[in-house]
Amino acid sequence: MSTPYPFTAVVGQTDLRLALLLNAVSPAVGGVLVRGEKGTAKSTAVRALSALLPQVDVVPGCRFSCAPGAPDPACPDGPHEPGPGAVRPARMVELPVGASEDRLVGALDIERALAEGVKAFEPGLLADAHRGILYVDEVNLLHDHLIDLLLDAAAMGASYVEREGVSVRHAARFLLVGTMNPEEGELRPQLLDRFGLTVEVAASREPAQRVEVVRRRLAYEDDPAGFATRWAGDEHEVRARVVAARALLPKVSLGDTALLQIAATCAGFEVDGMRADIVMARTATALAAWAGRTEVRKEDVRQAALLALPHRRRRNPFDAPGLDEDLLDRILDEFPDEEPEPDPDPEPGPEGPDGNGPDDSGPGDGGPDGGPGGTPPQESGPDAPASEAEAPQTPQGSEQQPSGQENSGGPEQAAVRAAEPFRTKMLSVPGLGEGASGRRSRARTAHGRTTGAQRPRGHLTKLHLAATIQAAAPHQKARGRSGRGLVVRKDDLRQATREGREGNLVLFVVDASGSMAARQRMSAVKGAVLSLLLDAYQRRDKVGLITFRGAGAQLALPPTSSVDAAAARLEQLPTGGRTPLAAGLLTAHETLRIERLRDPSRRPLLVVVTDGRATSAGALGGDPRELSRRSARMLAAEGVASVVVDCESGPVRLGLAGVLAADLGGPAVSLDGLRADSLAGLVKNVRTAVTSQSSHTNRRAA
């Protein structure tokens, strides 16, 4: 086993380490969500925390880590007889992003359960993490149903596995830690609320601090064991302090004044529900115990608010996390402590009891996975790419829009603000897909309503009981059945097929040329795109944005789930120049081709926002209108579901957007129909419109 990087050797990141240590003192705080850029010590700090947790007493041979003094009466390995226990270190269990439900909660042998009536249960990661740490790296990329199971177990302290009348329950109390990079997408608000604390981390920009990070990292890589030995004294001090704080925690008094401060703070920041109040109370109590005090003070409440409230006050994905500290101070000043005491000696920080921890030299950077001394964010290479949203690409067949006015066909106009976003109806792609779990289009999924049965492919996960019995019933006499039980063999088992919802890729192709530059028009277009983007965030979609103007097209937003990045790209979108419609469509074709290789099961929906004019061929050459029609037909031939938003205005209209829609094989809607009840309904019924149009064409041909 490799030697882990010492927790006390992490340079800086005071808030991160404090939040982790507070959960070590009081697991009831509810875990930590760590948000930050690449290479900021997220993973290394979490992995190093397990070495600071006290050892646990367990029943020998129990797979569920029952405590000898108070074993779980419902333990699947029980009942346990009284006797001496074994001592082992606290575990840190990692949940991979691609884990299955069975790997998380455990697997039940359905065949033995039906044939023998035996609960043959193989524990999952929740059982392994009991009385330890469960770490989820990139928690925002975890499937929704796994997050739901994980957070339910964390809230109830137990995991339940129930299938076809067979039920298994076991204790699952653990310190939950998740890390994420916001550039890769956000968690849903209801999931954010289930994490007790949140911490924003960033790498230091001061050269001296970065030098210290690199120095320690290189020293660790040269001699991991020797490096850990040099920090063993500091590790022991912090471990002892955690044990002392745990012992002091039940004696800490949370007075009425502190409770009023907590309630007023949550009310002042308009936090929904009561979970924030409870988490703040537990955090403030843990802070007092960590400082060696038996009473909660205003500074404890203030620090608790900074850790527990930022992720709960966001009203929509565009709200930046964080708190107005001036407002926080004004609220707390309304409820001064009853008996102010003189300030004691400086309280020790999370580095060690003396407050002069070895990592006071400054904020640190990350190691391997973002740990100490790791790669600075500026590094290039396969492991440190720029964010998708920060690295616009120019697919083959199109040109990047030049920054100057060359070949623009007109002056560039400043970007206009988007109109106020509105709620949209659900958009969906026609047919039945098999994409990633989401909340939009119909799809075959692991969760949802049962629609049929089939022979299992690999491990059986969802038994179709009726189909299994139907398959086994004709063979009972040949199998020598003599009792009441049903003789079931492996070949009889049937897997349930289920229908649920999937997430899609909504790719916007927006005309930003001079003919679209009217302020009211672009403001409405941006408002509609922004509204659909918000809807995509709620339904777990990917969204992309292509703009075309001047001499070519640009992939302004590569397919991503990051709402913040998408909003920023949309807000900065300038207009002006000629209309290279073909370049925009070819860029869309290339973007979808690449995305199909990356995520072949995710179905796309193409939304083209234009007046239909094609006045420039860009670098492609040829007739602009003919090029655009050929490009549209190529997309239609590949079965891409499309809709055209017609932005043409004025008393004389050419109807070019309708021609484009016919070439794409989809419907067209006027700019006046961009509101939710028209655009959303139209996109939802793409297939109906396409079918009707095809039938009409066939009748005319006949």
XYZ file of C-alpha atoms in Angstrom:
702
model
C 0.000 0.000 0.000
C 1.420 3.388 -0.986
C 2.143 5.981 1.681
C -0.550 8.697 1.585
C 0.373 12.355 1.534
C 0.121 13.762 5.096
C -2.908 15.937 5.812
C -0.851 18.479 7.735
C 1.559 18.862 4.793
C -1.152 20.338 2.565
C -0.167 23.957 1.990
C -2.915 26.450 2.817
C -6.542 25.614 1.899
C -7.585 26.498 5.448
C -11.337 26.383 4.805
C -11.102 22.993 3.134
C -9.134 21.436 5.971
C -11.330 23.038 8.624
C -14.531 21.730 7.016
C -13.097 18.204 6.821
C -11.900 18.284 10.414
C -15.246 19.574 11.693
C -16.926 16.576 10.097
C -14.325 14.326 11.687
C -15.245 15.838 15.062
C -18.998 15.644 14.426
C -20.112 13.404 11.527
C -23.670 14.656 12.162
C -22.668 17.895 10.401
C -23.522 16.082 7.180
C -20.411 15.938 5.031
C -18.564 18.354 2.765
C -18.924 19.366 -0.867
C -15.634 20.728 -2.220
C -15.950 22.922 -5.321
C -12.928 24.135 -7.213
C -10.747 24.209 -10.273
C -8.292 21.529 -11.290
C -5.199 20.992 -9.144
C -6.340 22.529 -5.852
C -5.656 19.753 -3.319
C -9.266 18.552 -3.242
C -8.596 14.844 -3.633
C -5.335 14.741 -1.700
C -6.774 16.478 1.371
C -9.745 14.111 1.461
C -7.620 10.999 1.063
C -5.265 12.178 3.797
C -8.091 12.783 6.274
C -8.671 9.087 7.010
C -5.282 8.859 8.743
C -6.474 11.429 11.311
C -9.647 9.590 12.291
C -9.567 7.481 15.458
C -9.398 3.721 15.042
C -12.673 1.805 15.276
C -13.604 -1.299 17.276
C -15.408 -3.890 15.152
C -16.910 -7.335 15.644
C -14.410 -9.854 14.229
C -15.622 -11.248 10.911
C -18.540 -8.831 10.539
C -18.658 -7.466 6.993
C -20.690 -4.469 8.174
C -18.260 -3.153 10.835
C -20.613 -3.549 13.807
C -19.331 -2.129 17.106
C -18.773 -4.882 19.734
C -20.442 -2.857 22.475
C -23.563 -2.015 20.449
C -23.914 -4.279 17.412
C -26.648 -3.562 14.894
C -29.581 -5.869 15.764
C -30.568 -5.979 12.074
C -27.053 -6.740 10.803
C -27.211 -9.358 8.009
C -24.189 -11.087 9.588
C -25.819 -11.075 13.045
C -26.839 -11.728 15.664
C -23.442 -11.153 17.236
C -22.471 -12.823 20.475
C -20.804 -10.704 23.182
C -17.045 -10.852 23.077
C -13.836 -8.901 22.511
C -13.622 -6.761 19.398
C -10.921 -6.123 16.858
C -9.366 -2.723 16.175
C -8.738 -1.401 12.681
C -8.123 2.026 11.090
C -11.076 4.004 9.802
C -11.626 3.310 6.115
C -11.845 5.723 3.238
C -13.949 4.238 0.439
C -14.042 5.831 -3.010
C -17.172 5.673 -5.174
C -16.254 5.692 -8.889
C -18.345 7.848 -11.226
C -19.243 4.809 -13.333
C -20.289 2.584 -10.418
C -23.477 0.540 -10.695
C -26.327 0.512 -8.204
C -25.354 -2.996 -7.082
C -21.794 -1.871 -6.402
C -23.067 0.984 -4.242
C -25.794 -0.672 -2.135
C -24.829 -4.317 -2.542
C -26.043 -7.249 -4.621
C -28.707 -9.786 -3.725
C -28.547 -13.289 -5.227
C -32.081 -13.439 -6.635
C -31.714 -17.026 -7.876
C -30.877 -18.389 -4.409
C -33.506 -16.186 -2.804
C -36.248 -17.645 -5.047
C -35.066 -21.249 -5.105
C -33.760 -21.657 -1.532
C -35.265 -18.769 0.394
C -31.763 -17.654 1.414
C -30.766 -13.978 1.699
C -27.397 -14.253 -0.011
C -26.229 -10.646 0.160
C -22.926 -9.252 -1.066
C -22.205 -5.911 0.672
C -21.569 -2.808 -1.397
C -19.559 0.343 -0.894
C -22.059 1.770 1.618
C -21.323 -1.150 3.940
C -17.567 -0.748 3.447
C -17.784 2.955 4.339
C -19.744 2.422 7.587
C -17.986 4.283 10.421
C -15.476 5.748 7.940
C -15.349 8.109 4.947
C -17.193 7.764 1.647
C -15.474 9.886 -0.988
C -17.120 10.706 -4.332
C -14.798 12.433 -6.781
C -16.601 14.391 -9.533
C -19.904 13.972 -7.703
C -21.633 16.230 -10.244
C -20.992 13.586 -12.933
C -22.560 10.765 -10.903
C -25.897 9.437 -12.161
C -28.896 10.979 -10.432
C -30.307 7.721 -9.061
C -26.944 6.857 -7.464
C -26.787 10.292 -5.833
C -30.309 9.809 -4.498
C -29.401 6.432 -2.981
C -26.194 7.821 -1.545
C -27.796 10.840 0.098
C -30.739 8.838 1.419
C -28.340 6.452 3.145
C -26.334 9.380 4.531
C -29.492 10.997 5.917
C -30.992 7.821 7.444
C -27.774 6.160 8.564
C -28.860 2.903 6.921
C -28.993 1.275 3.501
C -31.981 -0.706 2.261
C -31.987 -3.255 -0.563
C -35.459 -4.478 -1.496
C -36.241 -6.652 -4.485
C -39.249 -8.853 -5.184
C -40.209 -9.142 -1.533
C -36.660 -9.831 -0.290
C -35.361 -7.075 2.000
C -31.923 -6.456 3.491
C -31.022 -3.571 5.780
C -27.695 -2.625 7.328
C -26.221 0.397 9.086
C -24.418 2.941 6.896
C -23.148 5.915 8.866
C -20.229 7.631 7.219
C -18.593 10.972 6.574
C -19.694 11.950 3.060
C -17.252 14.032 1.013
C -17.807 15.030 -2.600
C -15.568 17.022 -4.912
C -16.487 18.695 -8.190
C -15.294 21.136 -10.819
C -18.161 23.590 -11.549
C -16.937 23.933 -15.138
C -18.233 20.399 -15.780
C -21.773 21.120 -14.607
C -23.661 21.822 -11.402
C -25.517 19.646 -8.959
C -29.265 20.081 -8.673
C -30.292 22.437 -5.829
C -32.031 19.681 -3.862
C -28.819 17.642 -3.944
C -26.654 20.589 -2.974
C -28.841 21.051 0.087
C -28.092 17.523 1.298
C -24.399 18.278 1.812
C -23.803 19.827 5.207
C -20.955 22.166 4.296
C -19.471 23.495 1.095
C -16.030 24.935 0.399
C -14.757 26.870 -2.612
C -11.072 26.199 -3.288
C -8.653 27.854 -5.700
C -4.943 27.655 -6.352
C -2.705 30.404 -5.048
C -1.445 32.960 -7.544
C 1.534 33.993 -5.386
C 4.848 32.563 -6.646
C 6.303 32.005 -3.154
C 3.356 29.865 -2.076
C 3.420 27.871 -5.287
C 7.146 27.259 -4.811
C 6.448 25.746 -1.381
C 3.806 23.485 -2.901
C 6.202 22.199 -5.545
C 9.021 21.759 -3.018
C 6.884 19.582 -0.751
C 5.470 17.590 -3.617
C 8.886 16.763 -5.035
C 10.149 15.802 -1.580
C 7.192 13.460 -1.160
C 7.722 11.801 -4.544
C 11.448 11.285 -3.858
C 10.838 9.534 -0.521
C 7.161 9.045 0.470
C 7.937 7.136 3.668
C 10.602 9.582 4.808
C 8.383 12.559 4.000
C 5.510 11.045 5.994
C 7.860 10.398 8.913
C 8.893 14.051 9.032
C 5.231 15.031 9.383
C 4.288 12.239 11.780
C 4.471 14.507 14.848
C 2.072 17.048 13.363
C -0.263 14.266 12.248
C -0.297 12.846 15.771
C -1.115 16.254 17.286
C -4.077 16.827 14.973
C -5.315 13.264 15.525
C -5.181 13.806 19.272
C -7.025 17.074 18.912
C -9.807 15.387 16.926
C -10.187 12.786 19.690
C -10.278 15.504 22.371
C -12.859 17.534 20.436
C -15.065 14.464 20.015
C -14.968 13.876 23.753
C -15.780 17.535 24.475
C -18.597 17.800 21.929
C -21.435 16.497 24.190
C -20.520 19.112 26.801
C -20.765 22.120 24.444
C -23.696 24.409 25.249
C -25.698 25.981 22.416
C -27.435 28.901 24.128
C -30.556 30.807 23.139
C -28.522 33.738 21.812
C -26.586 31.469 19.453
C -29.827 29.850 18.289
C -31.326 33.284 17.584
C -28.210 34.245 15.623
C -28.498 31.064 13.562
C -32.220 31.516 12.880
C -31.842 35.207 11.992
C -28.960 34.436 9.636
C -30.871 31.741 7.738
C -33.950 33.965 7.534
C -31.901 36.987 6.461
C -30.387 35.089 3.552
C -33.806 33.628 2.611
C -32.644 30.029 2.834
C -35.387 27.507 2.051
C -36.356 24.901 4.635
C -34.905 24.176 8.057
C -31.948 21.969 7.171
C -29.622 24.980 7.049
C -30.522 25.970 10.629
C -29.817 22.465 11.895
C -26.532 22.164 10.013
C -25.397 25.577 11.258
C -26.181 24.588 14.856
C -24.185 21.367 14.543
C -21.307 23.129 12.805
C -21.119 25.917 15.396
C -21.083 23.314 18.172
C -18.280 21.402 16.442
C -16.321 24.645 16.009
C -16.562 25.354 19.725
C -15.394 21.823 20.567
C -12.542 22.124 18.050
C -11.452 25.332 19.793
C -11.602 23.608 23.188
C -14.600 25.596 24.489
C -17.876 24.505 26.024
C -19.990 27.419 24.767
C -20.851 28.575 21.256
C -19.856 32.154 20.435
C -20.768 34.598 17.698
C -17.564 33.856 15.808
C -18.570 30.184 15.705
C -21.958 31.077 14.239
C -20.319 33.354 11.681
C -17.881 30.679 10.542
C -20.684 28.116 10.440
C -22.695 30.414 8.165
C -19.765 30.826 5.766
C -19.493 27.035 5.464
C -23.151 25.981 5.547
C -25.070 28.641 3.594
C -23.321 29.550 0.284
C -24.653 26.529 -1.635
C -28.147 26.900 -0.159
C -28.856 30.503 -1.132
C -28.565 30.022 -4.918
C -31.948 30.672 -6.522
C -30.902 29.584 -10.001
C -27.737 28.271 -11.672
C -26.615 31.776 -12.637
C -26.302 32.915 -9.025
C -22.671 32.935 -7.928
C -22.049 30.966 -4.719
C -20.999 32.889 -1.641
C -22.376 35.170 1.057
C -22.505 38.906 1.559
C -20.289 39.085 4.636
C -21.344 42.662 5.426
C -24.970 41.549 5.618
C -23.911 38.582 7.746
C -22.136 40.865 10.209
C -25.130 43.208 10.419
C -27.446 40.309 11.224
C -25.148 38.900 13.906
C -24.596 42.330 15.477
C -28.310 42.468 16.256
C -27.806 39.573 18.697
C -24.605 40.223 20.699
C -23.295 37.558 23.025
C -24.846 37.833 26.481
C -21.580 37.930 28.392
C -18.710 39.081 26.226
C -15.435 37.632 27.409
C -11.916 38.911 26.788
C -10.330 37.383 23.771
C -8.311 34.307 24.720
C -4.979 33.436 23.273
C -5.079 32.940 19.519
C -6.999 29.791 18.820
C -5.154 26.990 17.116
C -5.923 26.462 13.488
C -6.614 23.118 11.906
C -2.910 22.506 11.383
C -2.098 21.654 15.000
C -2.787 22.533 18.634
C -0.199 25.301 18.742
C -1.705 27.250 15.855
C 1.634 27.307 14.031
C 1.000 24.397 11.757
C 3.644 23.375 9.268
C 1.524 24.550 6.335
C 1.110 28.179 7.373
C 3.302 29.165 4.478
C 0.308 29.856 2.252
C -2.452 28.363 0.182
C -1.484 25.226 -1.604
C -1.963 23.619 -4.896
C -2.664 20.042 -5.747
C -0.800 16.786 -5.943
C -1.654 13.863 -8.184
C -5.480 14.407 -8.633
C -5.240 17.921 -7.376
C -3.112 17.255 -4.334
C -0.261 19.303 -2.890
C 2.400 20.338 -5.270
C 0.526 19.247 -8.335
C 0.191 20.704 -11.755
C -0.640 24.400 -11.923
C -3.856 25.165 -13.740
C -1.934 26.728 -16.619
C -0.243 23.466 -17.586
C -1.135 21.980 -20.917
C -1.272 18.297 -21.601
C -3.716 15.389 -21.722
C -4.501 15.586 -18.021
C -4.971 19.335 -17.825
C -7.114 20.514 -20.720
C -8.902 23.807 -20.691
C -12.556 23.701 -19.847
C -14.730 22.748 -22.763
C -16.578 25.973 -22.322
C -13.292 27.891 -22.354
C -11.807 26.291 -25.452
C -13.924 27.122 -28.484
C -13.149 24.897 -31.432
C -13.413 25.435 -35.142
C -14.464 22.176 -36.799
C -13.312 21.351 -40.263
C -15.372 23.034 -42.915
C -15.796 26.358 -41.146
C -13.736 29.344 -40.159
C -13.144 30.975 -36.797
C -14.634 34.464 -36.768
C -11.756 36.947 -37.019
C -11.438 39.545 -34.313
C -11.108 42.419 -36.770
C -13.423 43.656 -39.459
C -11.905 41.769 -42.383
C -14.518 40.199 -44.679
C -17.197 41.047 -42.147
C -19.437 42.797 -44.628
C -20.355 45.409 -42.024
C -19.359 46.839 -38.666
C -19.500 44.699 -35.556
C -22.103 45.769 -33.025
C -21.778 45.499 -29.287
C -23.418 42.570 -27.522
C -26.907 43.186 -26.143
C -28.306 41.795 -22.929
C -30.657 38.844 -23.018
C -34.323 39.364 -22.323
C -35.697 38.078 -19.032
C -35.719 34.255 -19.094
C -39.009 32.447 -18.803
C -40.183 28.964 -17.945
C -40.435 26.616 -20.902
C -42.486 23.543 -21.498
C -40.638 20.255 -21.738
C -38.850 19.682 -25.039
C -38.279 16.145 -26.201
C -36.700 14.259 -29.064
C -39.074 11.819 -30.816
C -38.697 8.075 -30.571
C -37.253 5.856 -27.866
C -33.597 6.373 -27.001
C -31.036 4.646 -24.820
C -29.070 7.649 -23.629
C -27.786 8.775 -20.263
C -30.277 9.048 -17.454
C -32.098 12.377 -17.495
C -35.529 13.956 -17.417
C -36.404 14.767 -20.996
C -37.046 12.256 -23.804
C -38.410 8.716 -23.612
C -35.710 6.065 -23.337
C -34.929 2.540 -22.206
C -33.343 2.977 -18.794
C -32.447 1.023 -15.682
C -35.141 2.899 -13.768
C -38.708 3.698 -14.699
C -41.915 1.846 -15.438
C -41.643 -1.817 -16.430
C -42.583 -2.428 -20.061
C -41.493 -6.023 -20.643
C -38.944 -8.733 -19.948
C -35.900 -10.269 -21.597
C -33.109 -12.696 -20.845
C -30.452 -10.967 -18.740
C -27.297 -9.789 -20.451
C -24.656 -10.291 -17.798
C -25.510 -9.845 -14.121
C -29.222 -9.797 -13.270
C -30.177 -6.479 -11.696
C -33.962 -6.059 -12.079
C -35.898 -9.324 -11.900
C -39.206 -9.631 -13.739
C -40.896 -12.045 -11.343
C -43.941 -12.935 -13.434
C -41.868 -13.642 -16.534
C -39.420 -15.747 -14.497
C -42.218 -17.881 -13.053
C -43.787 -18.227 -16.492
C -40.478 -19.460 -17.900
C -39.927 -21.955 -15.063
C -43.480 -23.325 -14.738
C -43.543 -25.684 -17.769
C -40.428 -27.538 -16.555
C -41.428 -28.353 -12.983
C -42.387 -31.984 -13.651
C -39.220 -32.676 -15.636
C -37.151 -31.173 -12.825
C -38.677 -33.497 -10.284
C -40.583 -30.933 -8.229
C -42.161 -32.657 -5.250
C -42.830 -29.900 -2.704
C -44.475 -26.511 -2.680
C -41.393 -24.607 -3.764
C -40.768 -23.652 -7.385
C -37.664 -25.159 -8.957
C -35.941 -22.210 -10.631
C -32.795 -22.406 -12.727
C -30.572 -19.694 -14.060
C -31.994 -19.979 -17.582
C -35.455 -19.151 -16.222
C -34.481 -15.732 -14.893
C -35.833 -12.750 -16.799
C -34.605 -9.164 -16.671
C -37.224 -6.425 -16.536
C -37.055 -3.875 -19.347
C -37.980 -0.393 -18.227
C -38.818 2.917 -19.796
C -37.808 6.224 -18.253
C -36.295 9.502 -19.396
C -32.953 10.410 -20.924
C -30.933 13.591 -21.268
C -30.287 15.016 -24.739
C -27.891 17.348 -26.511
C -29.645 20.601 -27.469
C -27.411 22.340 -30.022
C -28.277 25.949 -30.870
C -27.079 27.438 -34.185
C -27.589 31.193 -33.889
C -27.364 33.712 -36.730
C -25.364 36.698 -35.385
C -24.991 38.537 -38.688
C -25.877 42.138 -39.415
C -29.401 41.272 -40.513
C -30.016 39.919 -37.001
C -28.462 42.851 -35.178
C -31.662 44.679 -34.230
C -31.522 45.013 -30.460
C -35.026 43.796 -29.789
C -34.528 40.784 -32.014
C -31.223 39.593 -30.505
C -32.425 40.315 -26.995
C -35.452 38.075 -27.566
C -33.325 35.354 -29.139
C -30.885 35.402 -26.238
C -33.735 35.338 -23.738
C -35.240 32.271 -25.381
C -31.908 30.436 -25.544
C -31.235 31.328 -21.916
C -34.652 29.993 -20.898
C -34.105 26.703 -22.695
C -30.668 26.499 -21.149
C -32.179 26.743 -17.673
C -34.629 24.009 -18.602
C -31.759 21.852 -19.881
C -29.955 22.295 -16.559
C -32.999 21.026 -14.690
C -33.430 18.082 -17.047
C -29.749 17.043 -17.051
C -29.064 17.806 -20.726
C -25.992 18.906 -22.551
C -26.205 22.211 -24.395
C -24.030 23.649 -27.165
C -23.984 27.009 -28.958
C -22.753 27.768 -32.484
C -22.769 31.284 -33.901
C -22.153 32.364 -37.492
C -21.465 35.807 -38.920
C -18.902 37.618 -41.058
C -16.601 35.107 -42.748
C -17.429 31.928 -40.837
C -18.869 30.090 -37.856
C -17.636 29.540 -34.328
C -18.382 26.907 -31.728
C -18.974 29.424 -28.944
C -19.970 26.774 -26.414
C -18.888 23.146 -26.886
C -21.458 20.627 -25.594
C -21.467 20.964 -21.830
C -23.668 20.909 -18.755
C -22.109 24.032 -17.270
C -24.891 26.586 -17.050
C -22.607 29.339 -15.785
C -20.269 28.994 -18.762
C -23.191 28.887 -21.189
C -24.729 32.061 -19.762
C -21.391 33.885 -20.028
C -20.929 32.878 -23.687
C -24.454 33.955 -24.551
C -24.138 37.309 -22.804
C -20.932 38.165 -24.693
C -22.269 37.238 -28.136
C -21.647 40.152 -30.570
C -23.444 40.695 -33.889
C -22.672 42.160 -37.309
C -21.342 41.208 -40.721
C -22.567 38.953 -43.514
C -24.461 35.650 -43.140
C -22.419 32.443 -43.716
C -25.354 30.077 -43.076
C -23.648 27.069 -44.650
C -20.635 27.453 -42.351
C -22.952 27.409 -39.335
C -24.698 24.230 -40.490
C -21.418 22.492 -41.348
C -20.026 23.419 -37.946
C -23.133 21.887 -36.395
C -22.638 18.736 -38.474
C -19.017 18.406 -37.384
C -19.856 19.139 -33.739
C -22.546 16.454 -33.721
C -20.178 13.993 -35.412
C -17.531 14.485 -32.745
C -20.065 14.361 -29.941
C -21.531 11.167 -31.394
C -18.121 9.536 -31.008
C -17.786 10.771 -27.424
C -21.325 9.986 -26.335
C -23.001 7.783 -28.989
C -26.177 7.135 -26.998
C -27.093 10.808 -26.434
C -29.541 11.995 -29.100
C -29.308 15.571 -30.421
C -31.893 18.273 -31.082
C -30.768 21.029 -33.476
C -32.328 24.491 -33.045
C -31.392 26.924 -35.867
C -32.176 30.575 -35.110
C -31.979 32.628 -38.344
C -33.897 34.633 -40.913
C -32.817 32.112 -43.563
C -30.637 34.490 -45.577
C -27.325 33.154 -46.884
C -25.133 35.986 -48.183
C -21.623 34.594 -47.711
C -19.926 31.309 -48.545
C -16.874 32.211 -46.484
C -13.844 30.094 -47.292
C -16.024 27.377 -48.838
C -16.659 29.194 -52.111
C -19.654 28.794 -54.412
C -23.261 29.908 -54.225
C -24.120 30.647 -50.549
C -27.773 29.597 -50.859
C -27.011 26.329 -52.606
C -24.301 25.512 -50.061
C -26.677 26.096 -47.174
C -29.367 23.889 -48.728
C -26.895 21.043 -49.329
C -25.633 21.339 -45.752
C -29.171 21.209 -44.394
C -30.048 18.133 -46.459
C -26.928 16.379 -45.186
C -28.097 16.906 -41.584
C -31.589 15.683 -42.470
C -30.181 12.562 -44.126
C -28.479 11.622 -40.863
C -31.776 11.793 -38.971
C -30.991 14.846 -36.838
C -34.192 16.255 -35.326
C -34.287 19.977 -36.147
C -36.389 23.102 -35.766
C -35.873 26.519 -37.376
C -36.771 29.737 -35.568
C -37.650 32.247 -38.289
C -36.311 35.696 -37.344
C -37.312 37.460 -40.552
C -39.214 40.694 -39.994
C -40.650 43.563 -41.991
C -43.572 43.950 -44.403
C -41.818 42.018 -47.195
C -40.746 38.502 -46.232
C -38.893 36.058 -48.441
C -39.781 32.884 -46.537
C -36.206 31.604 -46.652
C -36.363 30.141 -43.140
C -39.265 27.945 -44.233
C -37.189 26.644 -47.133
C -34.345 25.882 -44.725
C -36.736 24.056 -42.393
C -37.984 21.919 -45.289
C -34.404 21.000 -46.208
C -33.674 20.086 -42.579
C -36.857 18.017 -42.405
C -38.255 19.957 -39.483
C -40.793 22.671 -38.746
C -40.300 26.449 -38.677
C -41.647 28.983 -36.194
C -41.664 32.745 -36.377
C -39.686 34.956 -34.021
C -42.963 35.999 -32.397
C -43.434 32.368 -31.371
C -40.333 32.143 -29.216
C -42.346 32.146 -26.012
C -42.620 28.922 -24.053
C -46.073 27.898 -25.250
C -45.023 28.003 -28.887
C -41.330 27.177 -29.218
C -41.298 24.451 -26.574
C -44.462 22.869 -27.911
C -43.104 23.011 -31.425
C -39.818 21.323 -30.560
C -41.664 18.722 -28.535
C -43.652 17.782 -31.625
C -40.817 17.743 -34.137
C -41.630 14.243 -35.210
C -45.302 14.998 -35.782
C -44.470 17.979 -37.967
C -41.891 16.048 -39.942
C -44.313 13.169 -40.515
C -47.083 15.514 -41.643
C -44.765 17.331 -44.007
C -43.553 14.051 -45.492
C -47.106 12.781 -45.995
C -48.128 16.042 -47.672
C -45.165 15.812 -50.027
C -46.009 12.216 -50.916
C -49.639 13.107 -51.649
C -48.554 15.938 -53.927
C -46.166 13.628 -55.746
C -48.936 11.067 -56.213
